[in-house]
Amino acid sequence: TAYEIFQLIESEADVNVAFCYLGMGQVLSNQGEWRSALELITEAKNIIVKNYRKSDPKVAIIYNSLGSLYENQEDYAKAFENYEAAYKIFVECFGENHLETAISLRNLADIHFDLEEYHIAGEKYKKVYNVLRKFYPEDHICIATCYDGIGCVDLRLDRIDSALCNMRKALE
């Protein structure tokens, strides 16, 4: 495996090994093996934090992975904490009008939605849309995802006409 090869040629604290841990952790998370995934992603985080400043985008990538892991387990408090840490790093590094920042903000919007904080989720989905539309055409999947998120919020807030409009846009 890639991990075994990296172990032969790299030290255990090497950044390449960290990203190997991260990848394996993400696969295990997708398979529902939460404990093993958390161990590997945490080990990746420990290595990355030793090698990069706390505000480096590589650290944010780890936080996003941890957020995803916790979100999949429906531990929304820990998911939010990690997604927020990633978002703050991306804002510091790239500003609010960057693709990575927008994707990170969408993760936060998803958590607000899961927590039934629909007004906050809706505001964040709209901010994400406003950033992404500068980079992608209207028929891009990322734009469709924004419309879908906004439509779902509208539906939960009983704004049926607006929900239908946004969901139609998502399908176009």
mmCIF file of C-alpha atoms in Angstrom:
data_model
loop_
_atom_site.group_PDB
_atom_site.id
_atom_site.type_symbol
_atom_site.label_atom_id
_atom_site.label_comp_id
_atom_site.label_asym_id
_atom_site.label_seq_id
_atom_site.Cartn_x
_atom_site.Cartn_y
_atom_site.Cartn_z
ATOM 1 C CA THR A 1 0.000 0.000 0.000
ATOM 2 C CA ALA A 2 0.996 3.646 -0.288
ATOM 3 C CA TYR A 3 1.241 3.849 3.481
ATOM 4 C CA GLU A 4 3.720 0.953 3.648
ATOM 5 C CA ILE A 5 5.847 2.493 0.896
ATOM 6 C CA PHE A 6 5.904 5.868 2.644
ATOM 7 C CA GLN A 7 6.911 4.173 5.885
ATOM 8 C CA LEU A 8 9.896 2.619 4.162
ATOM 9 C CA ILE A 9 11.192 5.847 2.642
ATOM 10 C CA GLU A 10 9.922 8.588 4.927
ATOM 11 C CA SER A 11 10.131 9.264 8.629
ATOM 12 C CA GLU A 12 6.987 8.808 10.686
ATOM 13 C CA ALA A 13 6.750 12.593 11.211
ATOM 14 C CA ASP A 14 7.006 13.418 7.497
ATOM 15 C CA VAL A 15 4.263 15.470 5.916
ATOM 16 C CA ASN A 16 3.784 12.887 3.137
ATOM 17 C CA VAL A 17 3.004 10.273 5.761
ATOM 18 C CA ALA A 18 0.531 12.696 7.334
ATOM 19 C CA PHE A 19 -1.371 13.042 4.083
ATOM 20 C CA CYS A 20 -1.320 9.276 3.683
ATOM 21 C CA TYR A 21 -2.884 9.006 7.172
ATOM 22 C CA LEU A 22 -5.412 11.639 6.165
ATOM 23 C CA GLY A 23 -6.413 9.799 3.000
ATOM 24 C CA MET A 24 -6.767 6.496 4.815
ATOM 25 C CA GLY A 25 -8.771 8.217 7.543
ATOM 26 C CA GLN A 26 -11.152 9.697 4.981
ATOM 27 C CA VAL A 27 -11.683 6.287 3.393
ATOM 28 C CA LEU A 28 -12.370 4.706 6.775
ATOM 29 C CA SER A 29 -14.750 7.544 7.640
ATOM 30 C CA ASN A 30 -16.675 6.926 4.415
ATOM 31 C CA GLN A 31 -16.895 3.258 5.421
ATOM 32 C CA GLY A 32 -18.291 4.206 8.837
ATOM 33 C CA GLU A 33 -15.194 3.105 10.742
ATOM 34 C CA TRP A 34 -15.209 6.229 12.904
ATOM 35 C CA ARG A 35 -12.724 5.260 15.617
ATOM 36 C CA SER A 36 -10.003 4.154 13.191
ATOM 37 C CA ALA A 37 -10.658 7.176 10.981
ATOM 38 C CA LEU A 38 -10.383 9.546 13.940
ATOM 39 C CA GLU A 39 -7.096 7.977 15.036
ATOM 40 C CA LEU A 40 -5.534 8.375 11.578
ATOM 41 C CA ILE A 41 -6.824 11.899 10.956
ATOM 42 C CA THR A 42 -5.695 12.965 14.432
ATOM 43 C CA GLU A 43 -2.241 11.531 13.747
ATOM 44 C CA ALA A 44 -2.172 13.449 10.455
ATOM 45 C CA LYS A 45 -3.163 16.613 12.320
ATOM 46 C CA ASN A 46 -0.379 16.124 14.882
ATOM 47 C CA ILE A 47 2.240 15.820 12.135
ATOM 48 C CA ILE A 48 0.892 18.738 10.089
ATOM 49 C CA VAL A 49 0.705 21.052 13.117
ATOM 50 C CA LYS A 50 4.358 20.256 13.928
ATOM 51 C CA ASN A 51 5.458 21.147 10.406
ATOM 52 C CA TYR A 52 3.279 24.148 9.526
ATOM 53 C CA ARG A 53 2.068 27.287 11.239
ATOM 54 C CA LYS A 54 -1.394 27.040 12.783
ATOM 55 C CA SER A 55 -2.847 29.306 10.105
ATOM 56 C CA ASP A 56 -1.588 27.276 7.135
ATOM 57 C CA PRO A 57 -4.232 26.015 4.670
ATOM 58 C CA LYS A 58 -2.898 22.461 5.144
ATOM 59 C CA VAL A 59 -4.018 22.674 8.772
ATOM 60 C CA ALA A 60 -7.440 23.848 7.569
ATOM 61 C CA ILE A 61 -7.684 20.770 5.334
ATOM 62 C CA ILE A 62 -7.233 18.591 8.422
ATOM 63 C CA TYR A 63 -9.907 20.554 10.307
ATOM 64 C CA ASN A 64 -12.313 20.113 7.383
ATOM 65 C CA SER A 65 -11.672 16.361 7.408
ATOM 66 C CA LEU A 66 -12.318 16.194 11.136
ATOM 67 C CA GLY A 67 -15.461 18.270 10.659
ATOM 68 C CA SER A 68 -16.683 15.868 7.997
ATOM 69 C CA LEU A 69 -15.968 12.883 10.227
ATOM 70 C CA TYR A 70 -17.939 14.379 13.106
ATOM 71 C CA GLU A 71 -20.748 15.503 10.813
ATOM 72 C CA ASN A 72 -21.083 11.946 9.490
ATOM 73 C CA GLN A 73 -21.436 10.801 13.102
ATOM 74 C CA GLU A 74 -24.030 13.544 13.707
ATOM 75 C CA ASP A 75 -21.804 15.143 16.357
ATOM 76 C CA TYR A 76 -22.655 18.604 15.134
ATOM 77 C CA ALA A 77 -20.922 20.515 17.948
ATOM 78 C CA LYS A 78 -17.540 18.963 17.125
ATOM 79 C CA ALA A 79 -18.218 19.229 13.396
ATOM 80 C CA PHE A 80 -18.998 22.928 13.757
ATOM 81 C CA GLU A 81 -15.882 23.518 15.880
ATOM 82 C CA ASN A 82 -13.629 21.948 13.253
ATOM 83 C CA TYR A 83 -15.352 23.518 10.253
ATOM 84 C CA GLU A 84 -15.188 26.913 11.940
ATOM 85 C CA ALA A 85 -11.453 26.493 12.625
ATOM 86 C CA ALA A 86 -10.902 25.658 8.943
ATOM 87 C CA TYR A 87 -13.037 28.595 7.824
ATOM 88 C CA LYS A 88 -11.084 31.059 9.978
ATOM 89 C CA ILE A 89 -7.788 29.816 8.546
ATOM 90 C CA PHE A 90 -9.037 30.122 4.966
ATOM 91 C CA VAL A 91 -10.347 33.642 5.612
ATOM 92 C CA GLU A 92 -6.998 34.621 7.116
ATOM 93 C CA CYS A 93 -5.029 33.134 4.222
ATOM 94 C CA PHE A 94 -7.248 33.889 1.244
ATOM 95 C CA GLY A 95 -9.964 36.326 2.286
ATOM 96 C CA GLU A 96 -13.709 35.811 2.071
ATOM 97 C CA ASN A 97 -13.944 35.725 -1.730
ATOM 98 C CA HIS A 98 -11.895 32.581 -2.349
ATOM 99 C CA LEU A 99 -13.107 29.149 -3.443
ATOM 100 C CA GLU A 100 -11.659 27.315 -0.433
ATOM 101 C CA THR A 101 -13.227 29.836 1.925
ATOM 102 C CA ALA A 102 -16.615 29.476 0.216
ATOM 103 C CA ILE A 103 -16.499 25.677 0.412
ATOM 104 C CA SER A 104 -15.613 25.903 4.085
ATOM 105 C CA LEU A 105 -18.486 28.332 4.664
ATOM 106 C CA ARG A 106 -20.835 25.869 2.931
ATOM 107 C CA ASN A 107 -19.772 23.230 5.462
ATOM 108 C CA LEU A 108 -20.789 25.613 8.257
ATOM 109 C CA ALA A 109 -24.100 26.311 6.522
ATOM 110 C CA ASP A 110 -24.771 22.572 6.367
ATOM 111 C CA ILE A 111 -24.239 22.275 10.123
ATOM 112 C CA HIS A 112 -26.570 25.202 10.814
ATOM 113 C CA PHE A 113 -29.141 23.465 8.624
ATOM 114 C CA ASP A 114 -28.685 20.189 10.508
ATOM 115 C CA LEU A 115 -29.174 22.105 13.776
ATOM 116 C CA GLU A 116 -32.386 23.599 12.356
ATOM 117 C CA GLU A 117 -30.872 27.098 12.405
ATOM 118 C CA TYR A 118 -32.396 27.777 9.018
ATOM 119 C CA HIS A 119 -32.044 31.559 8.895
ATOM 120 C CA ILE A 120 -28.308 31.337 9.605
ATOM 121 C CA ALA A 121 -27.897 28.468 7.135
ATOM 122 C CA GLY A 122 -29.721 30.454 4.466
ATOM 123 C CA GLU A 123 -27.515 33.512 4.952
ATOM 124 C CA LYS A 124 -24.395 31.390 4.655
ATOM 125 C CA TYR A 125 -25.642 29.522 1.559
ATOM 126 C CA LYS A 126 -26.323 32.886 -0.105
ATOM 127 C CA LYS A 127 -22.826 34.119 0.762
ATOM 128 C CA VAL A 128 -21.376 30.931 -0.708
ATOM 129 C CA TYR A 129 -23.406 31.438 -3.867
ATOM 130 C CA ASN A 130 -22.202 35.033 -4.198
ATOM 131 C CA VAL A 131 -18.570 33.893 -4.053
ATOM 132 C CA LEU A 132 -18.911 30.839 -6.279
ATOM 133 C CA ARG A 133 -20.805 32.653 -9.046
ATOM 134 C CA LYS A 134 -17.641 34.730 -9.616
ATOM 135 C CA PHE A 135 -15.761 31.542 -10.501
ATOM 136 C CA TYR A 136 -18.320 29.203 -12.038
ATOM 137 C CA PRO A 137 -21.054 29.451 -14.677
ATOM 138 C CA GLU A 138 -24.698 29.119 -13.589
ATOM 139 C CA ASP A 139 -24.858 25.508 -14.781
ATOM 140 C CA HIS A 140 -21.929 24.338 -12.612
ATOM 141 C CA ILE A 141 -22.623 21.680 -9.962
ATOM 142 C CA CYS A 142 -21.309 23.950 -7.167
ATOM 143 C CA ILE A 143 -23.850 26.621 -8.115
ATOM 144 C CA ALA A 144 -26.588 23.974 -8.233
ATOM 145 C CA THR A 145 -25.589 22.859 -4.731
ATOM 146 C CA CYS A 146 -26.008 26.444 -3.511
ATOM 147 C CA TYR A 147 -29.466 26.710 -5.048
ATOM 148 C CA ASP A 148 -30.398 23.387 -3.493
ATOM 149 C CA GLY A 149 -29.237 24.524 -0.043
ATOM 150 C CA ILE A 150 -31.128 27.800 -0.332
ATOM 151 C CA GLY A 151 -34.188 25.921 -1.592
ATOM 152 C CA CYS A 152 -34.093 23.484 1.310
ATOM 153 C CA VAL A 153 -33.904 26.387 3.754
ATOM 154 C CA ASP A 154 -36.826 28.086 2.017
ATOM 155 C CA LEU A 155 -38.829 24.867 2.248
ATOM 156 C CA ARG A 156 -38.157 24.527 5.992
ATOM 157 C CA LEU A 157 -39.239 28.154 6.476
ATOM 158 C CA ASP A 158 -42.444 27.549 4.487
ATOM 159 C CA ARG A 159 -41.391 29.834 1.648
ATOM 160 C CA ILE A 160 -42.729 27.366 -0.882
ATOM 161 C CA ASP A 161 -42.588 29.555 -4.005
ATOM 162 C CA SER A 162 -38.999 30.544 -3.323
ATOM 163 C CA ALA A 163 -38.094 26.913 -2.519
ATOM 164 C CA LEU A 164 -39.524 25.731 -5.833
ATOM 165 C CA CYS A 165 -37.734 28.485 -7.735
ATOM 166 C CA ASN A 166 -34.353 27.671 -6.159
ATOM 167 C CA MET A 167 -34.778 23.934 -6.544
ATOM 168 C CA ARG A 168 -35.661 24.379 -10.224
ATOM 169 C CA LYS A 169 -32.502 26.433 -10.659
ATOM 170 C CA ALA A 170 -30.550 23.619 -9.008
ATOM 171 C CA LEU A 171 -31.859 21.194 -11.614
ATOM 172 C CA GLU A 172 -31.126 23.425 -14.627
#
